[in-house]
Coordinates of C-alpha atoms in Angstrom, one line a residue:
Chain D
X1 CA 74.5 100.6 -9.1
X2 CA 71.8 100.0 -6.8
X3 CA 71.4 96.3 -6.3
X4 CA 68.5 94.6 -7.8
X5 CA 67.8 90.5 -7.1
X6 CA 67.1 88.4 -9.8
X7 CA 66.8 85.0 -11.5
X8 CA 66.2 82.5 -14.4
X9 CA 63.8 79.8 -14.4
X10 CA 64.8 76.6 -17.1
X11 CA 62.3 74.0 -18.6
X12 CA 63.9 71.5 -20.0
X13 CA 62.6 69.2 -22.7
X14 CA 62.2 65.5 -22.1
X15 CA 62.4 62.5 -23.7
X16 CA 62.6 58.7 -22.2
X17 CA 63.4 56.0 -25.0
X18 CA 61.4 53.1 -25.9
X19 CA 58.4 54.5 -23.5
X20 CA 54.9 53.3 -24.6
X21 CA 53.0 55.6 -22.6
X22 CA 55.2 58.3 -23.1
X23 CA 53.7 60.6 -20.1
X24 CA 55.8 63.5 -19.8
X25 CA 54.4 64.4 -16.4
X26 CA 55.2 61.2 -14.9
X27 CA 59.0 61.3 -16.9
X28 CA 59.7 64.9 -15.6
X29 CA 58.6 63.2 -11.7
X30 CA 60.7 60.6 -12.4
X31 CA 64.0 62.5 -13.1
X32 CA 63.4 64.8 -10.2
X33 CA 62.4 62.4 -7.8
X34 CA 65.9 60.7 -8.7
X35 CA 67.9 63.8 -7.2
X36 CA 71.2 62.6 -5.6
X37 CA 71.5 66.0 -4.0
X38 CA 69.1 66.9 -2.0
X39 CA 69.1 67.9 1.5
X40 CA 65.8 65.7 2.7
X41 CA 63.0 64.1 1.1
X42 CA 59.8 65.3 3.1
X43 CA 60.1 68.7 2.5
X44 CA 57.4 70.5 0.8
X45 CA 56.8 73.7 -1.3
X46 CA 55.0 76.3 0.3
X47 CA 52.3 77.7 -1.5
X48 CA 50.9 80.1 0.8
X49 CA 52.0 83.5 -0.9
X50 CA 52.1 82.4 -4.5
X51 CA 49.4 84.4 -6.8
X52 CA 51.0 84.3 -10.9
X53 CA 47.6 85.7 -11.6
X54 CA 48.0 89.2 -10.5
X55 CA 48.6 91.6 -13.5
X56 CA 51.1 94.1 -13.8
X57 CA 48.2 96.3 -15.3
X58 CA 46.6 96.5 -11.9
X59 CA 44.0 93.4 -12.0
X60 CA 43.7 90.1 -10.7
X61 CA 43.0 87.5 -13.3
X62 CA 40.7 85.0 -11.8
X63 CA 41.4 81.2 -12.3
X64 CA 42.6 78.3 -9.4
X65 CA 45.9 78.7 -7.7
X66 CA 48.1 75.8 -7.4
X67 CA 47.7 74.1 -4.3
X68 CA 48.7 69.9 -4.6
X69 CA 48.3 68.0 -1.4
X70 CA 51.5 67.0 0.7
X71 CA 51.9 64.0 -1.7
X72 CA 51.7 64.8 -4.9
X73 CA 53.4 68.5 -3.7
X74 CA 56.6 66.4 -2.7
X75 CA 56.8 64.9 -5.8
X76 CA 56.2 67.9 -7.8
X77 CA 59.2 70.1 -6.2
X78 CA 62.4 69.6 -4.7
X79 CA 64.3 72.5 -2.4
X80 CA 68.2 72.2 -2.8
X81 CA 71.0 72.9 -1.3
X82 CA 71.8 76.2 -3.3
X83 CA 68.6 77.6 -2.4
X84 CA 67.1 77.1 -5.7
X85 CA 64.1 74.6 -6.7
X86 CA 63.8 72.2 -8.6
X87 CA 59.9 71.0 -10.0
X88 CA 57.4 69.7 -12.4
X89 CA 56.0 72.5 -14.2
X90 CA 53.1 71.1 -16.5
X91 CA 55.0 68.5 -18.3
X92 CA 58.9 69.6 -17.9
X93 CA 61.2 69.6 -15.7
X94 CA 62.3 72.8 -14.2
X95 CA 64.9 74.9 -12.5
X96 CA 64.6 77.7 -11.1
X97 CA 67.7 79.7 -9.7
X98 CA 68.0 81.2 -6.3
X99 CA 67.5 84.9 -5.9
X100 CA 71.2 86.4 -7.1
X101 CA 73.2 89.5 -7.5
X102 CA 75.2 89.4 -10.4
X103 CA 74.8 88.4 -13.6
X104 CA 78.3 86.1 -13.1
X105 CA 76.4 84.4 -10.1
X106 CA 73.5 83.7 -12.4
X107 CA 75.4 82.2 -14.9
X108 CA 77.0 79.9 -12.1
X109 CA 73.9 79.0 -10.5
X110 CA 71.7 78.4 -13.8
X111 CA 74.9 76.2 -14.9
X112 CA 74.9 74.4 -11.7
X113 CA 71.0 73.8 -11.9
X114 CA 71.7 72.0 -15.1
X115 CA 74.4 70.2 -13.8
X116 CA 71.6 68.7 -11.2
X117 CA 69.4 68.0 -13.8
X118 CA 71.9 66.4 -15.4
X119 CA 72.4 64.2 -12.1
X120 CA 69.4 63.3 -12.0
X121 CA 68.6 61.9 -15.6
X122 CA 71.8 59.4 -14.7
X123 CA 70.6 58.6 -11.5
X124 CA 66.8 58.0 -13.0
X125 CA 68.3 55.9 -15.6
X126 CA 70.1 53.8 -13.5
X127 CA 67.2 53.2 -11.2
X128 CA 64.8 52.6 -13.3
X129 CA 67.3 50.7 -15.8
X130 CA 66.3 52.8 -18.8
X131 CA 70.0 52.5 -19.8
X132 CA 70.5 55.8 -21.7
X133 CA 66.6 56.2 -22.1
X134 CA 66.0 59.5 -20.9
X135 CA 67.3 62.3 -22.7
X136 CA 66.8 66.3 -21.4
X137 CA 67.3 69.5 -23.7
X138 CA 68.1 72.7 -22.6
X139 CA 66.2 74.4 -26.0
X140 CA 62.6 76.0 -26.1
X141 CA 60.8 74.0 -28.7
X142 CA 60.3 70.7 -30.8
X143 CA 60.4 72.6 -33.8
X144 CA 56.5 71.4 -34.2
X145 CA 55.5 74.6 -32.9
X146 CA 55.2 73.6 -29.1
X147 CA 57.5 75.6 -27.3
X148 CA 58.5 75.5 -23.9
X149 CA 60.3 78.7 -21.6
X150 CA 63.2 80.5 -20.2
X151 CA 62.3 83.0 -17.9
X152 CA 64.0 86.2 -16.7
X153 CA 62.5 87.7 -13.3
X154 CA 63.5 91.1 -11.9
X155 CA 62.8 92.6 -9.1
X156 CA 62.1 96.4 -9.9
X157 CA 60.9 99.1 -7.9
X158 CA 56.6 99.5 -7.9
X159 CA 56.9 103.3 -8.4
X160 CA 58.7 102.7 -12.0
X161 CA 55.7 102.2 -14.4
X162 CA 54.5 99.7 -16.2
X163 CA 53.7 101.1 -19.2
X164 CA 57.3 103.0 -19.2
X165 CA 58.7 99.4 -18.7
X166 CA 56.7 98.2 -21.7
X167 CA 57.7 101.2 -24.4
X168 CA 61.6 101.2 -23.5
X169 CA 61.5 97.1 -23.0
X170 CA 60.3 96.1 -26.2
X171 CA 62.6 97.3 -28.6
X172 CA 65.1 96.3 -26.1
X173 CA 63.8 93.0 -25.7
X174 CA 63.3 92.2 -29.8
X175 CA 66.6 93.2 -30.8
X176 CA 69.0 91.5 -28.3
X177 CA 68.4 88.1 -29.3
X178 CA 71.7 89.2 -31.9
X179 CA 73.5 88.4 -29.0
X180 CA 71.2 86.2 -26.6
X181 CA 69.7 84.3 -29.5
X182 CA 69.9 80.1 -29.4
X183 CA 70.2 79.1 -33.2
X184 CA 66.9 77.3 -34.4
X185 CA 66.8 76.1 -38.2
X186 CA 64.2 76.4 -39.9
X187 CA 60.9 78.1 -38.9
X188 CA 57.2 77.2 -37.3
X189 CA 54.0 78.4 -35.7
X190 CA 53.1 79.4 -39.3
X191 CA 55.7 81.9 -39.6
X192 CA 58.0 83.3 -42.8
X193 CA 59.6 79.7 -44.1
X194 CA 63.9 80.1 -43.4
X195 CA 66.9 77.9 -43.3
X196 CA 68.2 78.8 -40.2
X197 CA 67.4 81.8 -37.5
X198 CA 68.7 83.8 -34.5
X199 CA 65.8 82.7 -31.8
X200 CA 64.4 79.6 -31.1
X201 CA 61.8 81.8 -28.9
X202 CA 60.8 84.7 -31.9
X203 CA 58.4 82.5 -34.0
X204 CA 56.4 81.9 -31.2
X205 CA 55.2 85.5 -30.2
X206 CA 52.0 87.4 -31.3
X207 CA 50.7 90.1 -29.3
X208 CA 52.5 93.1 -27.7
X209 CA 51.4 92.5 -24.2
X210 CA 49.8 90.2 -22.1
X211 CA 49.9 87.6 -18.9
X212 CA 49.1 84.6 -21.1
X213 CA 52.8 82.5 -21.3
X214 CA 51.4 79.5 -23.1
X215 CA 49.1 80.7 -26.1
X216 CA 49.2 83.8 -27.4
X217 CA 52.5 84.3 -26.3
X218 CA 53.2 88.4 -25.4
X219 CA 56.8 89.8 -26.0
X220 CA 56.2 91.9 -22.7
X221 CA 54.7 89.5 -20.2
X222 CA 52.4 91.1 -17.0
X223 CA 52.5 88.7 -14.3
X224 CA 53.1 90.8 -11.4
X225 CA 54.2 88.3 -8.7
X226 CA 57.4 89.8 -7.3
X227 CA 57.6 86.8 -4.0
X228 CA 58.5 90.3 -1.8
X229 CA 56.4 93.3 -0.6
X230 CA 54.5 94.1 -3.7
X231 CA 53.5 97.7 -2.3
X232 CA 57.5 98.3 -2.6
X233 CA 58.3 96.0 -5.2
X234 CA 56.9 94.6 -8.6
X235 CA 58.2 91.6 -10.4
X236 CA 58.9 92.1 -14.5
X237 CA 58.7 88.2 -16.1
X238 CA 60.8 88.4 -18.6
X239 CA 59.5 85.5 -21.6
X240 CA 60.9 86.2 -23.9
X241 CA 64.3 84.7 -24.1
X242 CA 65.8 81.6 -25.4
X243 CA 67.4 78.7 -23.0
X244 CA 71.4 79.6 -23.8
X245 CA 73.8 76.9 -23.8
X246 CA 76.9 79.5 -23.6
X247 CA 77.8 81.0 -20.9
X248 CA 78.8 84.3 -22.2
X249 CA 75.0 84.3 -23.7
X250 CA 73.2 83.8 -20.7
X251 CA 75.6 86.9 -19.4
X252 CA 74.6 89.0 -22.1
X253 CA 71.0 88.1 -22.0
X254 CA 70.6 88.9 -18.2
X255 CA 73.3 91.6 -17.6
X256 CA 72.6 93.8 -20.4
X257 CA 68.7 93.5 -18.4
X258 CA 69.9 94.7 -15.7
X259 CA 71.7 98.1 -17.2
X260 CA 68.4 98.9 -19.2
X261 CA 66.4 98.4 -16.3
X262 CA 68.6 100.6 -14.2
X263 CA 68.4 103.4 -16.9
X264 CA 64.5 103.6 -17.4
X265 CA 64.4 104.0 -13.4
X266 CA 66.9 106.5 -13.8
X267 CA 64.8 108.2 -16.6
X268 CA 67.8 107.6 -19.5
X269 CA 64.6 106.6 -22.2
X270 CA 65.9 105.5 -25.6
X271 CA 62.7 106.8 -27.2
X272 CA 62.7 104.2 -29.5
X273 CA 59.2 102.6 -30.8
X274 CA 58.9 99.6 -33.8
X275 CA 56.1 100.5 -36.3
X276 CA 55.1 96.9 -35.5
X277 CA 57.1 95.0 -32.9
X278 CA 55.6 91.5 -33.5
X279 CA 56.5 92.0 -37.0
X280 CA 60.2 93.0 -36.2
X281 CA 61.2 90.3 -33.7
X282 CA 60.5 87.5 -36.4
X283 CA 62.1 89.9 -38.5
X284 CA 65.2 90.2 -36.5
X285 CA 65.6 86.7 -35.8
X286 CA 65.9 86.3 -39.7
X287 CA 68.7 88.4 -40.7
X288 CA 71.8 86.7 -40.2
X289 CA 74.1 89.6 -41.6
X290 CA 72.4 91.8 -38.9
X291 CA 71.9 94.7 -41.9
X292 CA 68.3 94.8 -42.1
X293 CA 66.4 98.4 -41.2
X294 CA 63.9 98.9 -39.6
X295 CA 61.4 101.5 -39.3
X296 CA 60.9 103.0 -36.1
X297 CA 57.2 104.8 -35.2
X298 CA 58.8 108.2 -35.7
X299 CA 60.2 107.2 -39.1
X300 CA 63.8 106.8 -38.7
X301 CA 65.0 103.5 -40.1
X302 CA 67.6 101.7 -37.9
X303 CA 69.6 98.3 -37.7
X304 CA 69.2 95.9 -34.8
X305 CA 72.3 97.1 -33.8
X306 CA 72.0 100.7 -33.7
X307 CA 68.9 100.0 -31.9
X308 CA 71.1 98.1 -29.3
X309 CA 73.9 101.0 -29.8
X310 CA 71.1 103.3 -28.4
X311 CA 70.7 101.5 -24.9
X312 CA 74.6 100.8 -24.4
X313 CA 75.1 104.7 -24.6
X314 CA 72.0 105.1 -22.0
X315 CA 73.3 102.6 -19.8
X316 CA 77.0 104.2 -20.2
X317 CA 75.8 107.7 -19.3
X318 CA 74.4 106.3 -16.2
X319 CA 77.1 104.0 -15.1
X320 CA 79.8 106.8 -15.9
X321 CA 80.6 107.6 -12.9
X322 CA 80.4 104.0 -11.5
X323 CA 83.5 101.9 -10.2
X324 CA 82.7 99.2 -8.3
X325 CA 80.0 96.7 -9.4
X326 CA 79.6 94.5 -12.8
X327 CA 78.5 97.1 -14.8
X328 CA 82.0 98.3 -15.9
X329 CA 82.9 95.1 -17.5
X330 CA 79.6 94.8 -18.8
X331 CA 79.5 97.5 -20.9
X332 CA 82.5 96.3 -22.2
X333 CA 81.8 93.1 -23.0
X334 CA 78.0 94.5 -24.4
X335 CA 79.9 97.0 -26.6
X336 CA 82.8 94.9 -28.7
X337 CA 80.1 92.2 -29.1
X338 CA 78.1 94.7 -31.2
X339 CA 81.1 95.8 -33.2
X340 CA 82.2 92.5 -33.5
X341 CA 78.6 91.6 -34.6
X342 CA 78.4 94.9 -37.3
X343 CA 82.1 94.1 -38.3
X344 CA 81.2 90.0 -39.5
X345 CA 79.3 88.3 -37.1
X346 CA 81.6 85.0 -37.5
X347 CA 83.9 86.5 -35.2
X348 CA 81.6 85.8 -32.2
X349 CA 81.3 82.0 -33.4
X350 CA 83.2 81.0 -30.5
X351 CA 81.4 83.0 -27.9
X352 CA 77.5 83.6 -29.0
X353 CA 75.0 80.6 -28.9
X354 CA 73.2 80.8 -32.4
X355 CA 77.4 81.5 -34.0
X356 CA 78.5 78.4 -32.1
X357 CA 75.5 76.5 -33.7
X358 CA 75.5 78.1 -37.0
X359 CA 79.6 77.1 -37.1
X360 CA 79.1 73.2 -36.2
X361 CA 76.2 73.0 -38.7
X362 CA 78.0 74.5 -41.4
X363 CA 81.1 72.9 -41.2
X364 CA 79.0 69.6 -40.8
X365 CA 77.0 70.0 -44.0
X366 CA 80.1 71.3 -46.0
X367 CA 81.9 68.0 -44.8
X368 CA 79.4 65.8 -45.7
X369 CA 77.9 67.5 -48.7
X370 CA 74.1 68.1 -47.5
X371 CA 71.7 70.9 -47.1
X372 CA 69.9 72.4 -44.5
X373 CA 66.9 70.2 -45.1
X374 CA 69.0 66.9 -44.2
X375 CA 67.2 65.3 -41.2
X376 CA 70.4 64.9 -39.2
X377 CA 70.9 69.4 -39.3
X378 CA 67.6 69.0 -37.4
X379 CA 69.2 67.0 -35.2
X380 CA 72.3 68.7 -34.6
X381 CA 70.1 71.8 -33.8
X382 CA 68.0 69.5 -31.2
X383 CA 71.3 67.3 -29.9
X384 CA 73.2 70.8 -29.2
X385 CA 70.9 71.5 -26.2
X386 CA 71.4 67.9 -24.9
X387 CA 73.1 68.4 -21.7
X388 CA 74.7 65.3 -21.0
X389 CA 78.7 66.2 -21.7
X390 CA 79.1 62.7 -23.6
X391 CA 76.2 63.4 -26.6
X392 CA 75.2 67.2 -26.3
X393 CA 76.9 68.8 -29.1
X394 CA 77.6 72.1 -27.2
X395 CA 79.9 70.5 -25.0
X396 CA 80.8 68.4 -28.1
X397 CA 82.6 72.0 -29.3
X398 CA 83.3 73.2 -25.6
X399 CA 85.6 70.1 -25.3
X400 CA 87.7 70.7 -28.3
X401 CA 88.0 74.2 -28.0
X402 CA 85.7 75.8 -30.0
X403 CA 83.5 77.4 -27.1
X404 CA 84.9 80.1 -24.9
X405 CA 83.9 79.7 -21.3
X406 CA 82.7 82.8 -19.0
X407 CA 83.0 80.3 -15.5
X408 CA 85.2 78.2 -14.4
X409 CA 83.7 74.2 -13.5
X410 CA 85.1 75.7 -10.0
X411 CA 82.1 77.8 -9.8
X412 CA 79.6 76.0 -11.1
X413 CA 80.6 72.9 -8.2
X414 CA 80.2 75.5 -5.8
X415 CA 77.2 76.7 -6.8
X416 CA 75.5 73.3 -7.0
X417 CA 76.1 72.9 -3.3
X418 CA 76.2 76.8 -1.9
X419 CA 73.5 79.7 -1.7
X420 CA 74.7 83.3 -3.1
X421 CA 76.3 85.4 -0.4
X422 CA 74.2 88.3 -0.9
X423 CA 70.1 87.7 -0.2
X424 CA 67.6 85.6 1.3
X425 CA 68.9 82.4 -0.5
X426 CA 71.4 82.2 2.0
X427 CA 69.5 81.8 4.8
X428 CA 67.4 79.2 2.7
X429 CA 70.1 77.2 1.7
X430 CA 71.4 77.5 5.4
X431 CA 68.6 76.5 7.2
X432 CA 68.5 73.6 4.7
X433 CA 72.0 72.3 5.1
X434 CA 72.2 72.7 8.7
X435 CA 68.6 71.3 9.7
X436 CA 67.6 69.2 7.5
X437 CA 65.3 67.2 9.1
X438 CA 63.5 70.2 11.1
X439 CA 62.7 72.1 7.6
X440 CA 59.0 71.6 6.7
X441 CA 58.4 73.1 4.4
X442 CA 60.0 76.7 2.0
X443 CA 59.3 78.7 -0.5
X444 CA 60.7 81.6 -1.9
X445 CA 59.2 83.6 0.9
X446 CA 59.0 81.7 3.7
X447 CA 61.1 78.6 5.7
X448 CA 58.8 76.7 8.2
X449 CA 59.9 75.1 10.9
X450 CA 58.8 71.6 13.0
X451 CA 60.3 71.5 15.5
X452 CA 58.3 68.6 17.7
X453 CA 55.9 70.9 19.0
X454 CA 51.6 71.8 18.7
X455 CA 52.5 74.3 16.2
X456 CA 54.8 74.5 12.3
X457 CA 57.1 77.9 13.1
X458 CA 56.7 80.2 9.8
X459 CA 59.6 82.5 9.4
X460 CA 58.9 85.0 6.8
X461 CA 61.3 85.9 3.9
X462 CA 59.4 88.9 2.1
X463 CA 62.7 91.0 2.9
X464 CA 64.2 89.7 -0.4
X465 CA 67.8 91.9 0.8
X466 CA 67.7 90.2 4.3
X467 CA 68.5 86.7 5.5
X468 CA 72.3 87.2 3.5
X469 CA 75.2 86.0 4.9
X470 CA 76.1 89.1 6.3
X471 CA 73.2 89.6 8.2
X472 CA 72.9 86.1 9.7
X473 CA 76.1 84.1 9.3
X474 CA 76.7 85.3 13.0
X475 CA 73.6 83.4 14.4
X476 CA 73.9 80.0 11.9
X477 CA 77.2 79.6 13.5
X478 CA 76.3 80.3 17.3
X479 CA 73.5 78.0 16.6
X480 CA 73.2 74.2 17.2
X481 CA 69.7 73.4 17.6
X482 CA 66.2 75.1 15.5
X483 CA 65.4 76.4 19.3
X484 CA 68.5 78.4 19.2
X485 CA 67.9 79.7 15.5
X486 CA 64.7 80.3 16.3
X487 CA 65.6 82.7 19.8
X488 CA 68.2 83.8 18.0
X489 CA 65.7 85.6 15.1
X490 CA 63.3 86.6 17.7
X491 CA 65.6 88.6 19.9
Chain W
X1 CA 108.1 107.9 -12.4
X2 CA 105.0 109.6 -13.7
X3 CA 107.7 109.5 -17.1
X4 CA 109.0 105.9 -16.4
X5 CA 105.1 105.1 -16.4
X6 CA 104.1 106.8 -19.6
X7 CA 106.6 105.1 -21.2
X8 CA 106.0 102.0 -20.4
X9 CA 102.8 102.6 -21.4
X10 CA 104.1 103.8 -25.0
X11 CA 106.5 100.7 -25.2
X12 CA 103.1 98.5 -24.4
X13 CA 101.3 100.0 -27.0
X14 CA 104.2 99.7 -29.4
X15 CA 104.1 95.8 -28.5
X16 CA 100.7 95.6 -28.6
X17 CA 100.3 97.5 -32.5
X18 CA 103.3 94.0 -33.5
X19 CA 100.7 91.3 -32.3
X20 CA 97.8 93.0 -33.8
X21 CA 99.6 94.2 -36.9
X22 CA 101.3 90.0 -36.8
X23 CA 101.7 88.7 -40.6
X24 CA 98.5 87.8 -42.6
X25 CA 100.1 84.6 -43.8
X26 CA 100.0 83.6 -39.7
X27 CA 96.5 84.8 -39.5
X28 CA 95.1 82.2 -42.3
X29 CA 97.6 79.3 -41.0
X30 CA 95.7 80.2 -37.8
X31 CA 92.2 79.7 -39.6
X32 CA 93.2 76.8 -41.4
X33 CA 93.9 75.2 -38.1
X34 CA 90.9 75.8 -36.8
X35 CA 89.0 74.7 -40.5
X36 CA 91.0 71.5 -39.8
X37 CA 90.3 70.7 -36.2
X38 CA 86.3 71.2 -37.2
X39 CA 86.5 68.7 -39.7
X40 CA 88.0 66.3 -37.3
X41 CA 85.2 66.8 -35.0
X42 CA 83.1 66.5 -37.5
X43 CA 84.1 62.9 -37.4
X44 CA 83.5 62.4 -34.3
X45 CA 80.1 64.0 -34.4
X46 CA 78.6 61.0 -36.3
X47 CA 78.9 59.0 -33.5
X48 CA 77.2 60.6 -31.0
X49 CA 74.7 61.9 -33.1
X50 CA 71.5 59.9 -32.7
X51 CA 70.7 56.7 -34.8
X52 CA 68.0 57.1 -37.5
X53 CA 68.1 61.2 -37.0
X54 CA 64.6 61.3 -38.9
X55 CA 63.0 59.2 -37.1
X56 CA 64.1 60.5 -34.0
X57 CA 63.1 64.3 -34.6
X58 CA 60.3 63.3 -35.9
X59 CA 59.1 61.7 -32.9
X60 CA 59.9 64.6 -30.7
X61 CA 57.2 66.1 -29.6
X62 CA 56.9 68.1 -26.6
X63 CA 53.6 69.9 -24.7
X64 CA 53.9 73.6 -24.4
X65 CA 55.0 74.9 -20.8
X66 CA 55.5 77.6 -19.1

């Protein structure tokens, strides 16, 4: 399997109890500003190479680029030891994982981001004397028609036409929720009423393709900002997924996407096209039996599981000779999950978020003799995603053995402190660990040093595969000052 | 050598089959135990669930993000 760089961004819902003003921007700034595990507090985010207005369909949208002044820049952005970014986006605290190479890695860094967020929350409550006043939710909706995102980013070769990605990926994305959905009680955004549905986000997708992420959300987003050489790569910005608490759901969400992207690149195409994908994504979310058939453009009728199996078979064909790497384990789990979903979805009530949450709510309703309309069920729907281990209901289920895990706490702790070793995140993370005082600014594509000289020295990181451990570990080990590091990098 | 390995594989297969064909009573016992444990957890949920659930949920309003 060709190496691919990818990562995720998670926006968190935020509440400050007994807060008269309830300004979410200010509250988010206070939370990330309390982060107790920062390399340094003076470091800026380097906006130089940012351009979120490039459209994958080949044009640039007019609009103002984000360029906050230094003081506000520092309030909004925190660079982390692990090479990730903690920041405030709109009215939410957010964490972007560093650039990863394996799905297991991304699970560890996403959970690491969650733990860092939790440390911020606890510290913020202590500093600002708010007892347990600040609460953070790793979910995607307030249940009143306002959604906040979870985005996946995959580096894709520019030579793959966007139209091919669009055609191939839409049916895959509309049906993968059967294992990636985080579950939701009831419906919103003027969609059909329901007691419980598979996905948090499905109600919000109104068009097929667009650059927008906040209104009229598209199943395929066209933001084309590769944070790399744009003549070689495009960025596939997937905004249609749910934030997951379950490690296995995250693993499958990102992992199956990697397999499907490889199949598309190899020309192993599914040939599937929905008659109406925007309607299908909501219908799939509402069919808890997974038996419903959807009409395709060519007249065939297939279930969501059938459609996933078509993609699975294409991926199997592409990876049949692969012995190393993560594809074997992933293909096996993908297939076994589809088999179990076909036999009886409840078989996965320890593995997948929408089924863990369903089991939790149904057990509660049985015990308390209440129904879906009980406000306590809506509360559970939200509190399942509370990232506090004392209050979060996902963590209550995990603690009592009702959740199967994928990774260990040790992997998560390590991912909080150290960058992935296979990408440029290693270079960024090591600069922040070894020379935090001299790092003036950094971004996905740069590290800037201030060594007290007349000019700030900028190290470009345009190739996300370079700057990995194999290439630069020796240089870091033998450099005892930034000057030495810069000399060795130049020679 | 190869034969021996094969024989071992067969043995494993038999063991596997035995595992999966464990008496149904055992499985339902296991199921009951899970139900019991879940039932216990439900009592604990009330201790951590936000008080005034209705009010809390009503006041939980976020700005759309992304």
